[in-house]
Amino acid sequence: MVGVALWTQARSYLEPEDYARIRVGQSLAEIAEVSDGLPDRPLDGRPQRTPAEPSGMDECRYYRSTVLAAIPVYRLCFVDGHLADKAKVP
């Protein structure tokens, strides 16, 4: 069971170096070019006790900032397919 849990968590882990290279305004394709790409799967939704999402966003995706801890997470929010906001949220 532990192995399955780690594998699942690793699929939503975004490397800190990749997060640092991502810039507001980039499209998803540009993000894939400047980083190793986004993880296979974002988290299923906003983790409990994290701040509300910024208004006006089409979509926000959450990725683990560490493999083993549930929070903090990286939040990437998009408007019209371009990154409009990024944050590390507790």
Short mmCIF file of N, CA and C in Angstrom, two decimals:
data_model
loop_
_atom_site.label_atom_id
_atom_site.label_comp_id
_atom_site.label_asym_id
_atom_site.label_seq_id
_atom_site.Cartn_x
_atom_site.Cartn_y
_atom_site.Cartn_z
N MET A 1 0.82 -1.19 0.00
CA MET A 1 0.00 0.00 0.00
C MET A 1 0.86 1.26 0.00
N VAL A 2 1.96 1.23 0.75
CA VAL A 2 2.83 2.39 0.83
C VAL A 2 3.39 2.73 -0.55
N GLY A 3 3.77 1.73 -1.30
CA GLY A 3 4.30 1.95 -2.64
C GLY A 3 3.28 2.61 -3.56
N VAL A 4 2.04 2.17 -3.50
CA VAL A 4 0.98 2.75 -4.32
C VAL A 4 0.75 4.20 -3.91
N ALA A 5 0.73 4.47 -2.62
CA ALA A 5 0.52 5.83 -2.12
C ALA A 5 1.64 6.76 -2.60
N LEU A 6 2.88 6.32 -2.51
CA LEU A 6 4.00 7.15 -2.98
C LEU A 6 3.95 7.38 -4.48
N TRP A 7 3.60 6.35 -5.24
CA TRP A 7 3.50 6.49 -6.69
C TRP A 7 2.42 7.50 -7.05
N THR A 8 1.27 7.42 -6.39
CA THR A 8 0.17 8.34 -6.65
C THR A 8 0.57 9.77 -6.30
N GLN A 9 1.22 9.95 -5.16
CA GLN A 9 1.63 11.29 -4.75
C GLN A 9 2.69 11.86 -5.69
N ALA A 10 3.59 11.03 -6.14
CA ALA A 10 4.65 11.49 -7.04
C ALA A 10 4.10 11.96 -8.38
N ARG A 11 2.97 11.44 -8.80
CA ARG A 11 2.38 11.84 -10.08
C ARG A 11 1.84 13.26 -10.05
N SER A 12 1.65 13.84 -8.85
CA SER A 12 1.16 15.21 -8.74
C SER A 12 2.22 16.14 -8.14
N TYR A 13 3.49 15.71 -8.14
CA TYR A 13 4.58 16.49 -7.56
C TYR A 13 5.25 17.34 -8.63
N LEU A 14 5.32 18.65 -8.37
CA LEU A 14 5.99 19.59 -9.26
C LEU A 14 7.32 19.98 -8.64
N GLU A 15 8.40 19.71 -9.34
CA GLU A 15 9.74 20.03 -8.85
C GLU A 15 9.86 21.53 -8.58
N PRO A 16 10.47 21.92 -7.46
CA PRO A 16 10.63 23.34 -7.15
C PRO A 16 11.35 24.12 -8.26
N GLU A 17 12.34 23.51 -8.89
CA GLU A 17 13.06 24.17 -9.97
C GLU A 17 12.15 24.44 -11.17
N ASP A 18 11.27 23.50 -11.46
CA ASP A 18 10.32 23.69 -12.56
C ASP A 18 9.32 24.78 -12.21
N TYR A 19 8.83 24.79 -10.99
CA TYR A 19 7.91 25.85 -10.55
C TYR A 19 8.57 27.22 -10.70
N ALA A 20 9.83 27.34 -10.33
CA ALA A 20 10.55 28.61 -10.40
C ALA A 20 10.69 29.11 -11.84
N ARG A 21 10.77 28.21 -12.81
CA ARG A 21 10.92 28.59 -14.22
C ARG A 21 9.60 29.03 -14.87
N ILE A 22 8.50 28.68 -14.27
CA ILE A 22 7.19 29.00 -14.85
C ILE A 22 6.89 30.48 -14.61
N ARG A 23 6.44 31.17 -15.66
CA ARG A 23 6.16 32.60 -15.59
C ARG A 23 4.71 32.90 -15.94
N VAL A 24 4.15 33.88 -15.24
CA VAL A 24 2.80 34.35 -15.55
C VAL A 24 2.79 34.83 -16.99
N GLY A 25 1.74 34.48 -17.72
CA GLY A 25 1.59 34.84 -19.12
C GLY A 25 1.91 33.71 -20.08
N GLN A 26 2.62 32.69 -19.61
CA GLN A 26 2.98 31.57 -20.48
C GLN A 26 1.76 30.69 -20.75
N SER A 27 1.74 30.12 -21.95
CA SER A 27 0.72 29.13 -22.29
C SER A 27 1.16 27.78 -21.73
N LEU A 28 0.23 26.83 -21.73
CA LEU A 28 0.58 25.48 -21.28
C LEU A 28 1.71 24.89 -22.12
N ALA A 29 1.70 25.15 -23.43
CA ALA A 29 2.77 24.64 -24.30
C ALA A 29 4.11 25.26 -23.93
N GLU A 30 4.12 26.56 -23.63
CA GLU A 30 5.37 27.22 -23.24
C GLU A 30 5.87 26.70 -21.89
N ILE A 31 4.95 26.43 -20.99
CA ILE A 31 5.34 25.87 -19.69
C ILE A 31 6.01 24.52 -19.88
N ALA A 32 5.49 23.71 -20.77
CA ALA A 32 6.09 22.40 -21.05
C ALA A 32 7.49 22.54 -21.63
N GLU A 33 7.73 23.61 -22.40
CA GLU A 33 9.05 23.83 -23.01
C GLU A 33 10.10 24.27 -22.00
N VAL A 34 9.74 25.12 -21.05
CA VAL A 34 10.73 25.67 -20.12
C VAL A 34 10.95 24.80 -18.89
N SER A 35 10.09 23.86 -18.67
CA SER A 35 10.24 22.97 -17.54
C SER A 35 10.25 21.54 -18.07
N ASP A 36 10.27 20.60 -17.18
CA ASP A 36 10.15 19.21 -17.60
C ASP A 36 8.69 18.87 -17.85
N GLY A 37 7.86 19.88 -17.99
CA GLY A 37 6.42 19.67 -18.17
C GLY A 37 5.75 19.58 -16.82
N LEU A 38 4.47 19.71 -16.83
CA LEU A 38 3.71 19.57 -15.60
C LEU A 38 3.55 18.10 -15.26
N PRO A 39 3.37 17.79 -13.99
CA PRO A 39 3.17 16.38 -13.60
C PRO A 39 1.97 15.77 -14.32
N ASP A 40 1.93 14.44 -14.32
CA ASP A 40 0.86 13.70 -14.99
C ASP A 40 -0.52 14.17 -14.56
N ARG A 41 -0.68 14.40 -13.27
CA ARG A 41 -2.01 14.72 -12.75
C ARG A 41 -1.92 15.80 -11.68
N PRO A 42 -2.74 16.85 -11.80
CA PRO A 42 -2.85 17.76 -10.67
C PRO A 42 -3.65 17.07 -9.55
N LEU A 43 -3.66 17.68 -8.39
CA LEU A 43 -4.51 17.17 -7.32
C LEU A 43 -5.97 17.27 -7.76
N ASP A 44 -6.84 16.53 -7.11
CA ASP A 44 -8.25 16.49 -7.51
C ASP A 44 -9.00 17.78 -7.25
N GLY A 45 -8.44 18.68 -6.52
CA GLY A 45 -9.10 19.95 -6.23
C GLY A 45 -8.30 20.72 -5.20
N ARG A 46 -8.87 21.83 -4.77
CA ARG A 46 -8.22 22.69 -3.80
C ARG A 46 -8.15 21.97 -2.46
N PRO A 47 -6.95 21.81 -1.90
CA PRO A 47 -6.84 21.16 -0.59
C PRO A 47 -7.57 21.96 0.49
N GLN A 48 -8.05 21.26 1.49
CA GLN A 48 -8.72 21.92 2.60
C GLN A 48 -7.79 22.93 3.26
N ARG A 49 -8.36 23.99 3.75
CA ARG A 49 -7.67 25.04 4.49
C ARG A 49 -6.71 25.86 3.65
N THR A 50 -6.74 25.75 2.32
CA THR A 50 -5.93 26.63 1.50
C THR A 50 -6.76 27.88 1.17
N PRO A 51 -6.10 29.00 0.90
CA PRO A 51 -6.83 30.23 0.59
C PRO A 51 -7.72 30.07 -0.65
N ALA A 52 -8.73 30.91 -0.72
CA ALA A 52 -9.63 30.89 -1.88
C ALA A 52 -8.86 31.21 -3.16
N GLU A 53 -9.37 30.71 -4.26
CA GLU A 53 -8.74 30.98 -5.55
C GLU A 53 -8.99 32.43 -5.97
N PRO A 54 -8.07 33.01 -6.72
CA PRO A 54 -8.27 34.37 -7.20
C PRO A 54 -9.51 34.44 -8.10
N SER A 55 -10.18 35.56 -8.07
CA SER A 55 -11.39 35.69 -8.90
C SER A 55 -11.00 35.86 -10.37
N GLY A 56 -11.91 35.47 -11.23
CA GLY A 56 -11.73 35.65 -12.67
C GLY A 56 -10.91 34.57 -13.37
N MET A 57 -10.54 33.53 -12.66
CA MET A 57 -9.74 32.47 -13.26
C MET A 57 -10.65 31.44 -13.92
N ASP A 58 -10.21 30.91 -15.06
CA ASP A 58 -10.95 29.84 -15.72
C ASP A 58 -10.73 28.51 -15.02
N GLU A 59 -9.50 28.29 -14.56
CA GLU A 59 -9.13 27.01 -13.96
C GLU A 59 -7.92 27.21 -13.06
N CYS A 60 -7.92 26.56 -11.93
CA CYS A 60 -6.74 26.51 -11.06
C CYS A 60 -6.37 25.05 -10.86
N ARG A 61 -5.10 24.77 -10.96
CA ARG A 61 -4.58 23.43 -10.76
C ARG A 61 -3.64 23.46 -9.56
N TYR A 62 -3.66 22.38 -8.81
CA TYR A 62 -2.83 22.27 -7.61
C TYR A 62 -1.88 21.10 -7.76
N TYR A 63 -0.62 21.35 -7.39
CA TYR A 63 0.42 20.32 -7.46
C TYR A 63 1.15 20.28 -6.12
N ARG A 64 1.59 19.11 -5.74
CA ARG A 64 2.35 18.96 -4.50
C ARG A 64 3.69 19.68 -4.64
N SER A 65 4.10 20.35 -3.56
CA SER A 65 5.42 20.98 -3.55
C SER A 65 6.44 20.08 -2.86
N THR A 66 5.95 19.04 -2.18
CA THR A 66 6.80 17.99 -1.61
C THR A 66 6.10 16.67 -1.88
N VAL A 67 6.84 15.61 -1.97
CA VAL A 67 6.24 14.32 -2.28
C VAL A 67 5.41 13.79 -1.12
N LEU A 68 5.88 14.00 0.10
CA LEU A 68 5.24 13.34 1.23
C LEU A 68 4.19 14.17 1.97
N ALA A 69 4.23 15.48 1.88
CA ALA A 69 3.28 16.32 2.62
C ALA A 69 2.13 16.77 1.73
N ALA A 70 0.96 16.89 2.33
CA ALA A 70 -0.23 17.33 1.58
C ALA A 70 -0.20 18.82 1.30
N ILE A 71 0.39 19.60 2.19
CA ILE A 71 0.51 21.04 2.00
C ILE A 71 1.90 21.46 2.45
N PRO A 72 2.48 22.53 1.97
CA PRO A 72 1.93 23.48 1.02
C PRO A 72 1.87 22.89 -0.39
N VAL A 73 1.14 23.56 -1.24
CA VAL A 73 0.99 23.15 -2.64
C VAL A 73 1.30 24.33 -3.54
N TYR A 74 1.61 24.01 -4.79
CA TYR A 74 1.73 25.05 -5.81
C TYR A 74 0.38 25.18 -6.49
N ARG A 75 -0.10 26.41 -6.63
CA ARG A 75 -1.36 26.67 -7.33
C ARG A 75 -1.04 27.41 -8.61
N LEU A 76 -1.49 26.87 -9.73
CA LEU A 76 -1.35 27.51 -11.03
C LEU A 76 -2.74 27.79 -11.57
N CYS A 77 -3.05 29.06 -11.84
CA CYS A 77 -4.37 29.44 -12.32
C CYS A 77 -4.26 29.99 -13.73
N PHE A 78 -5.22 29.61 -14.55
CA PHE A 78 -5.18 29.94 -15.97
C PHE A 78 -6.42 30.72 -16.42
N VAL A 79 -6.20 31.61 -17.38
CA VAL A 79 -7.28 32.31 -18.08
C VAL A 79 -6.96 32.18 -19.57
N ASP A 80 -7.91 31.70 -20.33
CA ASP A 80 -7.74 31.51 -21.78
C ASP A 80 -6.49 30.72 -22.12
N GLY A 81 -6.17 29.70 -21.31
CA GLY A 81 -5.04 28.82 -21.60
C GLY A 81 -3.68 29.38 -21.25
N HIS A 82 -3.63 30.55 -20.61
CA HIS A 82 -2.37 31.16 -20.20
C HIS A 82 -2.34 31.31 -18.69
N LEU A 83 -1.14 31.14 -18.13
CA LEU A 83 -0.99 31.26 -16.68
C LEU A 83 -1.24 32.70 -16.26
N ALA A 84 -2.22 32.88 -15.37
CA ALA A 84 -2.59 34.22 -14.90
C ALA A 84 -2.16 34.45 -13.46
N ASP A 85 -1.92 33.38 -12.70
CA ASP A 85 -1.51 33.52 -11.31
C ASP A 85 -0.81 32.23 -10.89
N LYS A 86 0.26 32.40 -10.11
CA LYS A 86 0.93 31.24 -9.53
C LYS A 86 1.28 31.59 -8.10
N ALA A 87 1.17 30.59 -7.22
CA ALA A 87 1.44 30.83 -5.81
C ALA A 87 1.76 29.50 -5.11
N LYS A 88 2.57 29.62 -4.07
CA LYS A 88 2.76 28.49 -3.16
C LYS A 88 1.86 28.78 -1.98
N VAL A 89 0.86 27.95 -1.79
CA VAL A 89 -0.15 28.21 -0.76
C VAL A 89 -0.05 27.19 0.37
N PRO A 90 -0.26 27.69 1.60
CA PRO A 90 -0.17 26.78 2.76
C PRO A 90 -1.36 25.86 2.86
#
